[in-house]
Tab-separated table of C-alpha atoms in Angstrom:
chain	number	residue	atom	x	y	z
B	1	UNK	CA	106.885	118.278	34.477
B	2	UNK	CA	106.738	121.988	32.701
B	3	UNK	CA	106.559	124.595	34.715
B	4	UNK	CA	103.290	125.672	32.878
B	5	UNK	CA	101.647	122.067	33.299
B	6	UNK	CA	103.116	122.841	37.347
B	7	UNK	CA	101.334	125.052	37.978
B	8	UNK	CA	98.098	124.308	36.035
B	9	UNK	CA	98.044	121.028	38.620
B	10	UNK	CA	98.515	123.541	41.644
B	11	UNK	CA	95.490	124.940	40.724
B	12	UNK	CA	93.386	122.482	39.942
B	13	UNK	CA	94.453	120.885	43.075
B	14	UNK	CA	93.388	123.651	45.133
B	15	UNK	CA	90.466	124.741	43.573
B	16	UNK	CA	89.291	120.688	43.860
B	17	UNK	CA	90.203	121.024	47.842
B	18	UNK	CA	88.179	123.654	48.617
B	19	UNK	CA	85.005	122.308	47.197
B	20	UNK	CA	85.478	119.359	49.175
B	21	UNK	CA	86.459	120.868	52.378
B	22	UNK	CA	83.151	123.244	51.663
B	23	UNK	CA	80.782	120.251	50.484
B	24	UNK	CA	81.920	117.434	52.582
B	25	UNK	CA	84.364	118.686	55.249
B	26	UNK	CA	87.885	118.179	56.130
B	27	UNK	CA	87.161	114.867	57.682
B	28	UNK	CA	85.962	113.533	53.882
B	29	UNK	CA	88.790	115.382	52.272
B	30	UNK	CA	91.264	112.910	51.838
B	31	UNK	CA	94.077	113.633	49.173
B	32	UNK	CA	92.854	110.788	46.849
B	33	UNK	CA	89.471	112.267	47.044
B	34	UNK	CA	90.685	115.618	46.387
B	35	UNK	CA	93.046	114.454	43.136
B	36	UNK	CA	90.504	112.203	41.699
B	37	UNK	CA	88.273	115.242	41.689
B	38	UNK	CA	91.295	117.580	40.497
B	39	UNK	CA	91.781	114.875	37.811
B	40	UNK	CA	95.128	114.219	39.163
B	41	UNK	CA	97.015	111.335	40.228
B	42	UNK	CA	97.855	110.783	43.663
B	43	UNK	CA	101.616	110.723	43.050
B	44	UNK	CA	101.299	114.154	40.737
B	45	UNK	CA	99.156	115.814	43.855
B	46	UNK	CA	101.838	114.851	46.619
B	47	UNK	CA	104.805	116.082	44.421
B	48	UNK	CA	102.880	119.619	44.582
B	49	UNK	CA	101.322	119.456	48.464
B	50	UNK	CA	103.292	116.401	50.379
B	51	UNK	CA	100.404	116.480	52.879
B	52	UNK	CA	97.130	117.729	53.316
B	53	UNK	CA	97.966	120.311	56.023
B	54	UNK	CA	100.219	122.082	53.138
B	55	UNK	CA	97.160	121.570	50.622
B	56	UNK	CA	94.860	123.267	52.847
B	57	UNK	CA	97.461	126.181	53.638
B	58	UNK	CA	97.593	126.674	49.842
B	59	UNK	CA	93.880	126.873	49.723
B	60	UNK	CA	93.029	129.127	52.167
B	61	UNK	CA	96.090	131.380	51.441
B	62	UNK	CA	94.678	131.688	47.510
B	63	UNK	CA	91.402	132.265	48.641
B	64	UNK	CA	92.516	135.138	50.765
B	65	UNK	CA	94.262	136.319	47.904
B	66	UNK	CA	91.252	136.113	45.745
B	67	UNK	CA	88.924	137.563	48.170
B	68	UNK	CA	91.164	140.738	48.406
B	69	UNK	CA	91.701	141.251	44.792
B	70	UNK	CA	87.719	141.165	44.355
B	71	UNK	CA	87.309	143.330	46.508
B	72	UNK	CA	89.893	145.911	45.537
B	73	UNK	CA	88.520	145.155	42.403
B	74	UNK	CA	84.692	146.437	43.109
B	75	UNK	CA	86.064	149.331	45.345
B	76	UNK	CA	87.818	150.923	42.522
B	77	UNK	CA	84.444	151.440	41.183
B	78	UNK	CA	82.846	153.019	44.234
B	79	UNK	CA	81.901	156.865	45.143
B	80	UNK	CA	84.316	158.931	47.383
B	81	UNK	CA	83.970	160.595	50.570
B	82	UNK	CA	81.347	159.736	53.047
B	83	UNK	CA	78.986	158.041	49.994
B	84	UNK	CA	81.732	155.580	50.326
B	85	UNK	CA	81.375	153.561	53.501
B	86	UNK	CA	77.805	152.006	53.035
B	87	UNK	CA	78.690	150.214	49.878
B	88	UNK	CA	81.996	148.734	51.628
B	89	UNK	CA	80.369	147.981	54.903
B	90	UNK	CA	78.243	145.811	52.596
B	91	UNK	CA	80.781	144.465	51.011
B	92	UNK	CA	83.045	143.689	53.682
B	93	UNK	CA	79.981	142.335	55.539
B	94	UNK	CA	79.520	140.132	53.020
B	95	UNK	CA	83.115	138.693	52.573
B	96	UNK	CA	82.224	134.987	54.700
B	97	UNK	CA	78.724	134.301	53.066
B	98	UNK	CA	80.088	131.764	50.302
B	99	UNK	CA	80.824	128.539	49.810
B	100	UNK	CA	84.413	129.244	50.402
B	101	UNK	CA	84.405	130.792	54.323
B	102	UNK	CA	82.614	127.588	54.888
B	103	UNK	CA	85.476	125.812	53.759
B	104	UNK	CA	87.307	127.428	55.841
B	105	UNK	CA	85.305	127.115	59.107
B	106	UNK	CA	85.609	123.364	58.526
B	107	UNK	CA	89.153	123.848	58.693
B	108	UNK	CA	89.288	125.941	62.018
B	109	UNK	CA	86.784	123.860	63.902
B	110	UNK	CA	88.600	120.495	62.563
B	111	UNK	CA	91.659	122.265	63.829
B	112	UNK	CA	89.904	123.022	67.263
B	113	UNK	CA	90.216	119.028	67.736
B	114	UNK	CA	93.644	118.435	65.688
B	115	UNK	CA	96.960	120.140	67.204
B	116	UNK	CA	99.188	119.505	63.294
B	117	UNK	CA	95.928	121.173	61.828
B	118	UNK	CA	96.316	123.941	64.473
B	119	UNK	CA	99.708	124.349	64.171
B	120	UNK	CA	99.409	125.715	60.350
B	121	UNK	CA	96.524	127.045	60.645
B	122	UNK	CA	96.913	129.895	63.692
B	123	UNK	CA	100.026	131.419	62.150
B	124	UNK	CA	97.994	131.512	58.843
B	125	UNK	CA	95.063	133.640	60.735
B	126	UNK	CA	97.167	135.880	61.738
B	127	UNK	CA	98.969	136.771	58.657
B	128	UNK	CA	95.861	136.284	56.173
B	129	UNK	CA	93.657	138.544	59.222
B	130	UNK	CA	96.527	141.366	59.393
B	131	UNK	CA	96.192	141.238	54.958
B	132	UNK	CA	91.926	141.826	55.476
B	133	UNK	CA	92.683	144.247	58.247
B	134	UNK	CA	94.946	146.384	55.697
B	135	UNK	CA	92.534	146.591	52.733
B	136	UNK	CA	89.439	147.533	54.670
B	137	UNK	CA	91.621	150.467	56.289
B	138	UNK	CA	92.529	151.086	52.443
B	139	UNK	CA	88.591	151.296	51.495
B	140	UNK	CA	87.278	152.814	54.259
B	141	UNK	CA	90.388	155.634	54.015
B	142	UNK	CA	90.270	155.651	57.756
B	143	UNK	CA	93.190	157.017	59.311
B	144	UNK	CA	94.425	154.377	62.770
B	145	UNK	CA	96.338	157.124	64.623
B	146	UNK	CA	92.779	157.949	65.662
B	147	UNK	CA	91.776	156.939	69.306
B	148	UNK	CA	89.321	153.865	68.148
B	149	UNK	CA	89.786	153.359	64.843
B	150	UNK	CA	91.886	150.173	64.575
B	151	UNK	CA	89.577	148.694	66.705
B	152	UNK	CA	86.564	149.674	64.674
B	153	UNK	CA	88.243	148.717	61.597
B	154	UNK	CA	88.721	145.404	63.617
B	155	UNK	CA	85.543	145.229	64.858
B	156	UNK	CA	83.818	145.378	60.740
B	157	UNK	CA	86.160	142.369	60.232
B	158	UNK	CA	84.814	140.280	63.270
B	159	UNK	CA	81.187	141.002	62.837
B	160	UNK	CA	81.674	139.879	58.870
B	161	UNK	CA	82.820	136.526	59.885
B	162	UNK	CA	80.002	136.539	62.786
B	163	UNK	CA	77.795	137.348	59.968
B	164	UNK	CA	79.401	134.325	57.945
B	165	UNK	CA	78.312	132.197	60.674
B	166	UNK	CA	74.714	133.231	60.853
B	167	UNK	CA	74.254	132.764	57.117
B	168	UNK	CA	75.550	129.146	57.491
B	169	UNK	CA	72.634	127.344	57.387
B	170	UNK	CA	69.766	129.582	56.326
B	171	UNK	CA	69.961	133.146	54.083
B	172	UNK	CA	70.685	135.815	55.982
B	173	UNK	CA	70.752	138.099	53.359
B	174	UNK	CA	67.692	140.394	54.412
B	175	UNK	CA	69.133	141.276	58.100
B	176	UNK	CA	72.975	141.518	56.783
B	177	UNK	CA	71.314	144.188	54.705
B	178	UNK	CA	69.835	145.989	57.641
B	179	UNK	CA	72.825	145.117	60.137
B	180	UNK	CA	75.267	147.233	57.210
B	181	UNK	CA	73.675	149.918	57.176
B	182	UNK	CA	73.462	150.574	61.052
B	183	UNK	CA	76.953	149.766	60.911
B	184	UNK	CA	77.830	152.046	58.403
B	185	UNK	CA	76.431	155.271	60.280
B	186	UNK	CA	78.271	153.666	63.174
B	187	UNK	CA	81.831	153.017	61.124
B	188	UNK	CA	81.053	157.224	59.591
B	189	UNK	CA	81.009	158.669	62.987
B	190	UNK	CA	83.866	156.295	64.801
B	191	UNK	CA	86.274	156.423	61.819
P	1	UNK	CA	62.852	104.934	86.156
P	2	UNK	CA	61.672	107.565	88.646
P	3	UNK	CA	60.896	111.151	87.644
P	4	UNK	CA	64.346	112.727	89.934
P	5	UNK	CA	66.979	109.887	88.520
P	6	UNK	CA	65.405	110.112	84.844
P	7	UNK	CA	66.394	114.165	85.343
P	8	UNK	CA	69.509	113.177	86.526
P	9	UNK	CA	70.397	110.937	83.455
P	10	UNK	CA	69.004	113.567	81.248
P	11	UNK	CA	71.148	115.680	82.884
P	12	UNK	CA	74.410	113.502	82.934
P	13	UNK	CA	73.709	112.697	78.847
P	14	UNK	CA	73.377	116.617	78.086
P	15	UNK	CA	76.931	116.833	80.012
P	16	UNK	CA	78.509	114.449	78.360
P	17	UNK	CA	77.631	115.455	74.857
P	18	UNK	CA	79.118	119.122	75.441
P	19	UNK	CA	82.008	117.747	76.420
P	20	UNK	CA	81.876	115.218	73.686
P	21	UNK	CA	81.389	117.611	70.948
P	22	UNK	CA	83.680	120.436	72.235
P	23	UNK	CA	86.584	117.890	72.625
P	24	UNK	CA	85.750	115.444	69.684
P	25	UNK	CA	83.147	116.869	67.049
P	26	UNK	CA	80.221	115.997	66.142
P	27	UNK	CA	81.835	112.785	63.910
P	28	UNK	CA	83.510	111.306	66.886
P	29	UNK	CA	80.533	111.782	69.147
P	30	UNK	CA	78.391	108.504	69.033
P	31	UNK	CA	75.940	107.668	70.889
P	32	UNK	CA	77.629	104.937	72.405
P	33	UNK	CA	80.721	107.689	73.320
P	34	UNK	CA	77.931	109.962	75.149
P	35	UNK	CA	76.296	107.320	76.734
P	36	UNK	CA	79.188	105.604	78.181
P	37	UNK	CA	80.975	109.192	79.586
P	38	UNK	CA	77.782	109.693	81.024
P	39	UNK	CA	77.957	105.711	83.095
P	40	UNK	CA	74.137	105.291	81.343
P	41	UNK	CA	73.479	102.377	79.573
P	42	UNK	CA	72.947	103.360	75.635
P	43	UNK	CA	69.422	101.594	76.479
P	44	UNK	CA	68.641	104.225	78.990
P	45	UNK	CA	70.333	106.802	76.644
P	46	UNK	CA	67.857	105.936	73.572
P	47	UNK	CA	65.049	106.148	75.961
P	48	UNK	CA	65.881	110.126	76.314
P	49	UNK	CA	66.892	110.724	73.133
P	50	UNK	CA	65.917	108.663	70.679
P	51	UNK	CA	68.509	109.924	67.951
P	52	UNK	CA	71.621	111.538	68.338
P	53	UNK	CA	70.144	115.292	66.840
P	54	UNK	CA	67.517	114.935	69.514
P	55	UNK	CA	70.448	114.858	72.243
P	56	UNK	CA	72.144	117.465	70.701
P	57	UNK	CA	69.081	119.912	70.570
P	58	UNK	CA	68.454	119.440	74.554
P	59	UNK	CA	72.396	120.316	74.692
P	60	UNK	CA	72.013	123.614	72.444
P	61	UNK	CA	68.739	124.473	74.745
P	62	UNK	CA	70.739	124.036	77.874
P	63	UNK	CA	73.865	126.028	77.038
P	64	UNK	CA	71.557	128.732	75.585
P	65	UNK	CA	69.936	129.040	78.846
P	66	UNK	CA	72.540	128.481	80.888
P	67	UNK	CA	74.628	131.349	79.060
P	68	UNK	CA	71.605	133.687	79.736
P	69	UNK	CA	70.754	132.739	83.387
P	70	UNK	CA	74.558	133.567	83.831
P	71	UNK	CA	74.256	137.099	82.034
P	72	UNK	CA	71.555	138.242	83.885
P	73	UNK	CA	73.178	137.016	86.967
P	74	UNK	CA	75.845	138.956	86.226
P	75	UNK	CA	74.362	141.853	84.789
P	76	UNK	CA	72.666	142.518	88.251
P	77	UNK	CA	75.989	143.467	89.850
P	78	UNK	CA	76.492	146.270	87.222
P	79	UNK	CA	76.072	150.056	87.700
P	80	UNK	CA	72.969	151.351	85.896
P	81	UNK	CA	72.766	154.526	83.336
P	82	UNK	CA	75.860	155.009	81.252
P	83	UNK	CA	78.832	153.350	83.055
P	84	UNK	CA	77.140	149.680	82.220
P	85	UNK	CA	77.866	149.989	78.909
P	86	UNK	CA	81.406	148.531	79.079
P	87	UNK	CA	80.851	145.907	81.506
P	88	UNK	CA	77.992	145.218	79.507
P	89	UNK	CA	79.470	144.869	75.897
P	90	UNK	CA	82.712	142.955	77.791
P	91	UNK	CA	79.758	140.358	78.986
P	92	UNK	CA	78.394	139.642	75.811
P	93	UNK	CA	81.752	139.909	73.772
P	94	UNK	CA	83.605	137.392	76.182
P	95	UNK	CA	79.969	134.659	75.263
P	96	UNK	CA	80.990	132.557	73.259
P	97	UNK	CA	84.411	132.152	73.610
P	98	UNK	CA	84.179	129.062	75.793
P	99	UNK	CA	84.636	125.673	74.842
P	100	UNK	CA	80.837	125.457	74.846
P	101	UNK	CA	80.405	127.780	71.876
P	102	UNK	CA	83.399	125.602	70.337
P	103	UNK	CA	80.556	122.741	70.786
P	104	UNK	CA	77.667	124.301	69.332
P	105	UNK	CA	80.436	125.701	65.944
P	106	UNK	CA	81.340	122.068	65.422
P	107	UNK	CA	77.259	121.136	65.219
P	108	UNK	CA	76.844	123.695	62.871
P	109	UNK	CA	79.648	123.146	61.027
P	110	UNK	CA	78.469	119.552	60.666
P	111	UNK	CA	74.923	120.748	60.040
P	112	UNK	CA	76.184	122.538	56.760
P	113	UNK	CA	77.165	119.456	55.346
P	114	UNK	CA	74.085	117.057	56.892
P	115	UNK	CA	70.588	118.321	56.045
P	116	UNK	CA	69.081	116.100	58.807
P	117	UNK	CA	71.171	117.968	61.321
P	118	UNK	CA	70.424	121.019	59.546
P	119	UNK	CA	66.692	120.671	59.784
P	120	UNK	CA	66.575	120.932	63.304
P	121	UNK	CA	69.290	123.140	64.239
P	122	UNK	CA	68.074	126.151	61.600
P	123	UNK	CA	64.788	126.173	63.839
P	124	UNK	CA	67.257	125.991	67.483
P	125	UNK	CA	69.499	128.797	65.971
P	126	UNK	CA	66.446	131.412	65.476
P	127	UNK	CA	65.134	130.442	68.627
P	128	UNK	CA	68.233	130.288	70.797
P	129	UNK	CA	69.129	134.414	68.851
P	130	UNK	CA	65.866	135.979	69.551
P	131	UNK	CA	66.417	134.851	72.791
P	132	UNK	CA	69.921	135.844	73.155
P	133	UNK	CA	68.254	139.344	71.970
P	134	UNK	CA	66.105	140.313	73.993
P	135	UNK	CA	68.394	139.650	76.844
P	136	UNK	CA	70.851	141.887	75.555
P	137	UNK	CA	68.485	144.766	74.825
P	138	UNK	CA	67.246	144.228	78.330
P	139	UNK	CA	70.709	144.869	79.729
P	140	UNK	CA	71.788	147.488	77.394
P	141	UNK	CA	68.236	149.077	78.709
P	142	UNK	CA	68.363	150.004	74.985
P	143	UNK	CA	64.981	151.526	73.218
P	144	UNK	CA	64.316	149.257	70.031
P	145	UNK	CA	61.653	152.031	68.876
P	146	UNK	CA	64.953	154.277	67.922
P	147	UNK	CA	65.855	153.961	64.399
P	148	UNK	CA	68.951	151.331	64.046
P	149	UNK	CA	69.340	150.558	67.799
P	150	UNK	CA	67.313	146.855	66.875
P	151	UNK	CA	70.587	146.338	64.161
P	152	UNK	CA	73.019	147.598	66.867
P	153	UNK	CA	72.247	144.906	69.358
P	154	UNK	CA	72.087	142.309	66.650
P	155	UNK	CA	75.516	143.615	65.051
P	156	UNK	CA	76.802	143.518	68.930
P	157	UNK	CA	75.807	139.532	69.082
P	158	UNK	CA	77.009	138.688	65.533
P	159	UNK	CA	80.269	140.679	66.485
P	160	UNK	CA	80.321	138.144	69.721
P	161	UNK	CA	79.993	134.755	67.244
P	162	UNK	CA	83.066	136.236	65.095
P	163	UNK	CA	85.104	136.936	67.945
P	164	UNK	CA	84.349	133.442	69.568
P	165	UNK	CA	85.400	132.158	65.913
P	166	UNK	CA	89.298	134.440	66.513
P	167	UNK	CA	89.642	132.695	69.680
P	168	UNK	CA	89.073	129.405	68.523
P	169	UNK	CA	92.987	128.564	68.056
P	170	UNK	CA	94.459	131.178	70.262
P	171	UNK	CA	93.856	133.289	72.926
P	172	UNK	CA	92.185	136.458	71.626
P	173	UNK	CA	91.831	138.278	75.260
P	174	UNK	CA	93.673	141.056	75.065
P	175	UNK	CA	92.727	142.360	71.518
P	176	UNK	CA	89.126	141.506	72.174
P	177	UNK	CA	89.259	143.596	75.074
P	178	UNK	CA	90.553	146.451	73.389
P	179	UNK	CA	87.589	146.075	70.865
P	180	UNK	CA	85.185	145.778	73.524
P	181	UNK	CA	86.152	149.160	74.626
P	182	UNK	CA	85.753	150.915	71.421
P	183	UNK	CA	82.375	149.141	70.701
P	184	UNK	CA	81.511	150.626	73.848
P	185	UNK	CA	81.966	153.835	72.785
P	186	UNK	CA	79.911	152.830	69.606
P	187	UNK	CA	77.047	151.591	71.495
P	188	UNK	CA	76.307	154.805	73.548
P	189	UNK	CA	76.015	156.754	70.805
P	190	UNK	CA	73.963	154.324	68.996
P	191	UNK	CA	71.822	152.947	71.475
């Protein structure tokens, strides 16, 4: 197998997991459901991810990835100074409204109930949490030898995936709107 | 059936399915699995709850109000004026991080893939958080006429839900506590 064609099947593979784990959950995710949608064959997708733990690791490690680059991406086109912090509030308080953080809440609540799935998964939070943490001190160009400020900085990333939550089954869209900017006078005077 | 035992089997059913969905999920939680945890026939089960989303709404409605009953319990051992903002934002922080709220994340988890489910737990959800509101505006003593101070309440519940979702695989404590502090210190001059 090329190294091109490799890596091509990676990525299918794990784009073809998430939007199962986000349509049907990780109980319906098998691996021959996830390469028949990847267009794979079952041998091909376990040379890449032997199990599905290490699939779903993948997964949620890209989409971290992607979620940070998008929004390093959109901040390099924002204001600086104080005009600054509504427009990332907003944007980090919409980070867990797609498809994709409810792929990933089917992971952690299927995890809740299955110790393997637990085992991967915590050590991934932490890491792929500490990653989030970093860029929205980067945007925000708060400064954590501050009294507070590590927490609040903390705090933004909570109430996103809080916000995730509440979006879930109905469009939250309206009140996220209102909830950002309170938070955002909050953030300017705590950071 | 008399009115006192068919409370008690409601009761005992309600029970059972927390415990059922907080250990199992909502996929491993039949019917059958309730009913026989509870010791009540599925007969007498069915007679309560006809389907399986009607059990699970009683369950959401009893943890809902049992979480608030237990708030304002507590709440009437704090100080008043200033110094109960702490114990107060610990209070609601430390909600749902109990296997309970594990429960009710693996319903709505489900519910985001099962439109049935979905249809009646949208309606629970808005009912249970306007709920879970006003109790916490009560306790905060906070003015909702102020500009903002209606979003700071809801940010301070939303912040609760993503915390609960951090300590789903491992024991958040300490850093929520430390965030808890700091939102404190938000609070008071928001609210």
């Amino acid at each position: 197998m090329g190294q091109e064609r490799g890596r091509t099947t990676r990525r299918r593979l794990i784009g073809a997991a998430v939007d199962c784990l986000a349509e049907r959950g990780w109980h319906a995710a098998t691996m021959l459901e996830i390469a028949e949608r990847a267009g794979v064959s079952r041998g091909a997708a376990q040379h890449h991810f032997p199990t599905r733990e290490a699939l779903v690791v993948a997964a949620v490690e890209q989409l971290a990835e992607e979620q940070i680059a998008e929004l390093r991406r959109r901040s390099a086109e924002l204001p600086t100074g104080r005009a600054r912090t509504l427009p990332v509030a907003e944007m980090v308080l919409d980070l867990y409204t797609d498809v994709k953080f409810r792929a990933a809440l089917d992971l952690w609540v299927a995890a809740s109930h299955d110790p393997a799935l637990a085992a991967v998964l915590a050590p991934l939070q932490a890491r792929v949490g500490k990653e989030a943490h970093r860029v929205v001190v980067e945007l925000l160009g708060a400064d954590e030898s501050r009294p507070g400020v590590r927490e609040a900085v903390q705090a933004t990333l909570d109430l996103a995936r809080g916000l995730g939550l509440a979006n879930l089954l109905t469009d939250d869209g309206r009140r996220r709107a209102q909830i950002a900017r309170q938070w955002a006078r909050m953030l300017e005077t705590a950071v």
